[in-house]
XYZ file of C-alpha atoms in Angstrom:
334
model
C 0.000 0.000 0.000
C 1.674 3.148 -1.223
C 2.028 6.144 1.099
C -0.484 8.890 0.336
C -1.161 12.428 1.465
C -4.289 13.268 3.379
C -6.576 15.617 1.433
C -8.245 18.009 3.784
C -10.489 20.073 1.499
C -11.855 20.108 -2.063
C -10.056 23.398 -2.790
C -6.676 21.637 -2.598
C -7.256 19.188 -5.497
C -10.821 19.628 -6.775
C -10.547 16.907 -9.427
C -10.321 14.256 -6.704
C -13.484 15.334 -4.864
C -17.173 14.807 -5.585
C -20.247 16.020 -3.763
C -23.828 15.025 -3.036
C -26.485 17.575 -2.030
C -27.084 17.535 1.721
C -28.224 20.518 3.845
C -27.094 20.747 7.516
C -30.643 20.043 8.739
C -30.277 16.616 7.129
C -26.820 15.817 8.474
C -24.260 17.195 10.907
C -21.109 15.165 10.341
C -19.516 16.357 13.575
C -22.461 15.113 15.646
C -22.999 11.826 13.819
C -19.446 10.564 13.327
C -18.230 11.322 16.853
C -21.194 10.024 18.841
C -20.241 6.369 19.183
C -22.350 4.909 16.363
C -19.249 3.944 14.399
C -15.663 3.799 15.644
C -13.822 4.131 12.327
C -13.798 7.900 11.730
C -11.587 10.661 13.079
C -11.498 14.400 12.497
C -8.426 14.527 10.298
C -8.476 18.334 9.940
C -11.064 20.870 11.161
C -14.412 19.923 9.587
C -12.992 16.953 7.665
C -13.519 13.361 8.749
C -11.470 10.435 7.507
C -12.465 6.817 7.896
C -12.881 3.382 6.406
C -16.127 2.436 4.697
C -16.823 -0.517 2.390
C -13.144 -1.462 2.258
C -12.048 1.995 1.046
C -10.602 5.029 2.824
C -12.650 8.230 2.565
C -12.438 11.846 3.670
C -15.785 13.633 3.924
C -16.613 17.237 4.738
C -19.652 19.465 4.670
C -19.736 22.875 3.080
C -23.064 24.684 3.200
C -25.583 22.342 1.580
C -23.141 19.905 0.068
C -21.445 16.809 1.384
C -18.024 16.575 -0.263
C -15.978 13.398 -0.335
C -12.810 11.919 -1.721
C -11.837 8.238 -1.911
C -8.162 7.206 -1.728
C -6.859 4.744 -4.310
C -8.545 3.951 -7.633
C -9.269 7.681 -7.974
C -12.374 8.961 -9.619
C -13.370 5.744 -11.335
C -16.442 4.912 -9.273
C -18.261 8.246 -9.104
C -21.909 7.185 -9.174
C -21.182 4.044 -7.192
C -19.382 6.042 -4.484
C -22.303 8.514 -4.325
C -24.568 5.521 -3.738
C -22.377 4.076 -0.979
C -22.381 7.395 0.864
C -26.110 8.013 0.420
C -26.780 4.517 1.728
C -24.396 4.836 4.692
C -25.930 8.116 5.859
C -29.453 6.947 4.842
C -29.961 10.227 3.015
C -33.273 9.051 1.565
C -34.804 9.412 5.036
C -36.078 12.993 5.401
C -34.752 14.014 8.806
C -36.455 17.425 9.288
C -39.858 15.761 8.852
C -38.994 13.239 11.564
C -37.806 16.001 13.909
C -41.109 17.839 13.381
C -43.087 14.720 14.250
C -41.009 14.005 17.372
C -41.243 17.638 18.512
C -45.016 17.561 18.114
C -45.243 14.348 20.130
C -42.721 15.189 22.841
C -42.045 18.606 24.437
C -38.881 17.236 26.085
C -37.542 16.270 22.683
C -38.355 19.740 21.340
C -36.384 21.300 24.169
C -33.218 19.332 23.415
C -33.385 19.035 19.642
C -33.113 22.719 18.786
C -29.382 22.624 19.559
C -28.816 19.266 17.845
C -30.109 19.242 14.276
C -28.917 16.758 11.681
C -28.387 13.754 13.963
C -29.164 10.696 11.888
C -28.536 6.976 12.203
C -25.820 5.343 10.094
C -26.492 2.170 8.099
C -23.419 0.069 8.790
C -22.084 -3.266 7.697
C -23.764 -5.783 10.045
C -20.640 -7.860 10.817
C -18.581 -4.764 11.645
C -21.394 -3.282 13.714
C -22.017 -6.502 15.665
C -18.376 -7.214 16.489
C -17.729 -3.543 17.356
C -20.679 -3.340 19.738
C -19.632 -6.512 21.535
C -16.577 -4.427 22.508
C -18.671 -1.616 23.978
C -19.698 -3.262 27.245
C -18.202 -1.444 30.245
C -16.257 0.792 27.932
C -16.125 4.316 26.564
C -15.751 5.796 23.109
C -12.057 6.672 23.019
C -11.088 3.273 24.386
C -13.429 1.373 22.049
C -12.074 3.338 19.082
C -8.509 2.351 20.011
C -9.549 -1.315 20.438
C -11.280 -1.448 17.055
C -8.243 0.203 15.485
C -5.966 -2.505 16.946
C -8.424 -5.190 15.813
C -8.308 -3.900 12.221
C -4.525 -3.553 12.205
C -4.025 -7.067 13.528
C -6.656 -8.902 11.453
C -7.758 -6.616 8.589
C -6.415 -6.108 5.082
C -4.116 -3.084 4.759
C -5.729 -0.453 2.520
C -3.274 2.423 2.402
C -0.972 4.576 4.423
C -2.183 8.166 4.928
C 0.355 10.663 6.209
C 2.264 7.757 7.714
C -0.828 6.238 9.329
C -1.595 2.692 8.102
C -5.316 2.073 7.512
C -6.918 -1.333 7.431
C -10.262 -2.783 6.412
C -12.466 -4.313 9.090
C -11.504 -8.001 9.437
C -13.449 -10.652 7.564
C -15.159 -13.337 9.630
C -12.644 -15.922 8.439
C -9.762 -13.761 9.684
C -11.230 -13.919 13.200
C -11.987 -17.635 13.370
C -8.421 -18.940 13.644
C -7.564 -21.125 16.627
C -5.409 -18.373 18.115
C -7.860 -15.475 17.550
C -9.014 -15.291 21.166
C -5.458 -15.317 22.535
C -4.389 -12.612 20.076
C -7.377 -10.453 21.039
C -6.425 -10.808 24.697
C -2.913 -9.627 23.828
C -4.527 -6.620 22.130
C -6.233 -5.694 25.401
C -9.749 -7.002 24.735
C -10.001 -8.704 28.136
C -13.143 -10.806 28.656
C -14.519 -9.462 25.353
C -11.885 -11.485 23.416
C -13.845 -14.691 23.929
C -17.097 -13.008 22.804
C -15.612 -11.440 19.663
C -13.911 -14.658 18.538
C -16.887 -16.774 19.681
C -19.408 -14.692 17.743
C -17.174 -14.636 14.653
C -16.998 -18.419 14.841
C -20.735 -18.841 15.476
C -21.473 -16.660 12.439
C -18.925 -18.400 10.224
C -20.406 -21.798 11.130
C -24.024 -20.613 11.053
C -25.725 -17.592 9.503
C -22.645 -16.252 7.770
C -22.250 -12.591 6.833
C -24.917 -13.148 4.204
C -27.488 -14.516 6.650
C -26.756 -11.703 9.094
C -27.472 -9.134 6.355
C -30.681 -10.959 5.490
C -32.008 -10.095 8.956
C -32.625 -6.652 7.419
C -35.709 -8.208 5.832
C -36.826 -10.043 9.008
C -39.196 -8.552 11.599
C -37.465 -6.643 14.408
C -38.378 -9.142 17.161
C -37.007 -12.026 15.129
C -33.731 -10.256 14.251
C -33.225 -9.375 17.893
C -33.869 -12.950 19.009
C -31.318 -14.339 16.546
C -28.671 -11.832 17.678
C -29.242 -12.674 21.348
C -28.175 -16.281 20.716
C -24.616 -15.093 19.938
C -21.810 -14.989 22.547
C -21.617 -11.649 24.377
C -24.843 -10.306 22.871
C -27.584 -9.180 25.263
C -30.665 -7.097 24.561
C -28.764 -3.809 24.375
C -26.064 -4.890 21.947
C -28.746 -6.604 19.865
C -30.780 -3.388 19.728
C -27.725 -1.338 18.744
C -27.007 -3.764 15.899
C -30.680 -3.809 14.849
C -30.799 -0.011 14.761
C -27.376 0.765 13.296
C -27.057 -1.988 10.703
C -30.256 -3.988 10.227
C -32.760 -1.263 9.292
C -34.807 -1.573 12.506
C -35.502 2.127 13.074
C -37.801 1.225 15.970
C -35.057 -0.468 18.015
C -34.330 1.559 21.172
C -31.158 0.522 23.022
C -31.837 0.866 26.758
C -29.145 1.089 29.418
C -29.513 2.165 33.034
C -29.043 5.773 31.959
C -31.987 5.585 29.509
C -33.930 3.727 32.180
C -33.393 6.593 34.652
C -34.346 9.183 32.023
C -37.524 7.236 31.298
C -38.407 7.285 34.988
C -37.229 10.770 35.970
C -38.000 12.867 32.901
C -40.817 10.894 31.313
C -42.464 9.502 34.421
C -42.473 5.909 33.197
C -43.416 3.693 36.129
C -41.290 0.585 35.795
C -41.438 -1.949 38.583
C -38.268 -3.194 40.194
C -34.963 -1.749 41.259
C -32.957 -2.993 38.307
C -33.182 -3.129 34.551
C -34.880 -6.519 34.165
C -35.724 -7.915 30.717
C -39.324 -6.925 31.389
C -38.416 -3.347 32.365
C -36.180 -3.191 29.293
C -39.075 -4.145 27.022
C -41.516 -1.752 28.721
C -39.172 1.218 28.312
C -38.546 0.442 24.640
C -42.296 0.092 24.085
C -42.935 3.406 25.858
C -40.557 5.271 23.531
C -41.919 3.454 20.466
C -45.440 4.621 21.388
C -44.199 8.153 22.039
C -41.913 8.624 19.030
C -43.298 6.189 16.477
C -41.653 4.010 13.861
C -38.247 5.771 13.996
C -38.032 5.781 17.802
C -34.411 4.599 17.711
C -33.504 7.633 15.608
C -35.150 9.978 18.114
C -33.195 8.371 20.924
C -30.000 8.898 18.889
C -30.666 12.653 18.984
C -31.145 12.694 22.768
C -28.139 10.448 23.214
C -25.982 12.806 21.185
C -27.226 15.803 23.182
C -26.423 13.998 26.424
C -22.962 13.118 25.217
C -22.269 16.716 24.221
C -23.650 18.350 27.317
C -22.008 15.808 29.586
C -25.102 15.698 31.744
C -25.727 13.122 34.437
C -23.795 10.946 34.868
C -20.759 13.212 35.032
C -18.621 10.805 33.061
C -21.015 10.605 30.117
C -18.816 12.998 28.135
C -17.008 10.035 26.689
C -19.367 7.141 27.236
C -20.374 4.740 24.527
C -23.779 4.581 22.898
C -24.399 1.116 24.245
C -23.129 1.666 27.710
C -22.959 4.863 29.667
C -23.163 3.012 32.913
C -21.563 -0.011 34.478
C -24.507 -2.327 34.148
C -23.724 -4.463 31.196
C -21.093 -6.981 32.152
C -23.767 -9.602 32.642
C -25.893 -9.118 29.567
C -23.424 -7.486 27.200
């Protein structure tokens, strides 16, 4: 992989950039790419984000009502195809302002928060990458998860290119993670107890559903997709809901952790029996938000989540907490 220079803006070499129309109300890159939905992007220069998507390295940036992007390697040959990949990844066919209006009408608390956080949408990720990444999120926070996923890709993924001296790798294939020594290598990389879940789930998928079957859950009903995911090592209700929402087209999936549970009780007055987040309480809270926010309830929660992350509100440490786990309650159920 030849060394390459990072491109930080279209003005530098316009021939290597393309754009798709996208007003800020539809997408705020800075809110979406840094909020713990995906762990493969970094702000490579002010306003520009570089990351790995579909086995290629991209830099994207927003200028007024355009989303500009450049792809490294094989320059310029896949214009329309690359447009399609980006539109699909950011789900640009979903009209976000219309959803915000509906949520604001249904929920005064949402209205209060959302005015400062426009353009928060849900990514549509590769299911294998999303699943294995979210297994790593239990009892963890964003900067640490990002570093773990980076080590995972360097150790097991195909090398794509070297940008300003930084080697970039594709997310590992399932077969790369099913070797006899995968678990031991993951432990060496600092994955701790998650090593057995990552290698175990990779193996279970390779021997069962396969990447193909996992993607086919996009067409299955939400409850069924969630049930299948929960049979995998290290996958509890929360991780399953994150994967459903962020990669399997289940816009109604609402990941619930103890933080969301407390918000449901304190701010929304949801009366949930019990002193802990039982499976029944989990279901009741998800159902409450689905009734309140409708078919894209998981998207609405993404907006509130992002606001919470930014404002660093209770708990104090939430500044850098992961989507799936802002609290220490998930060791048991992943």
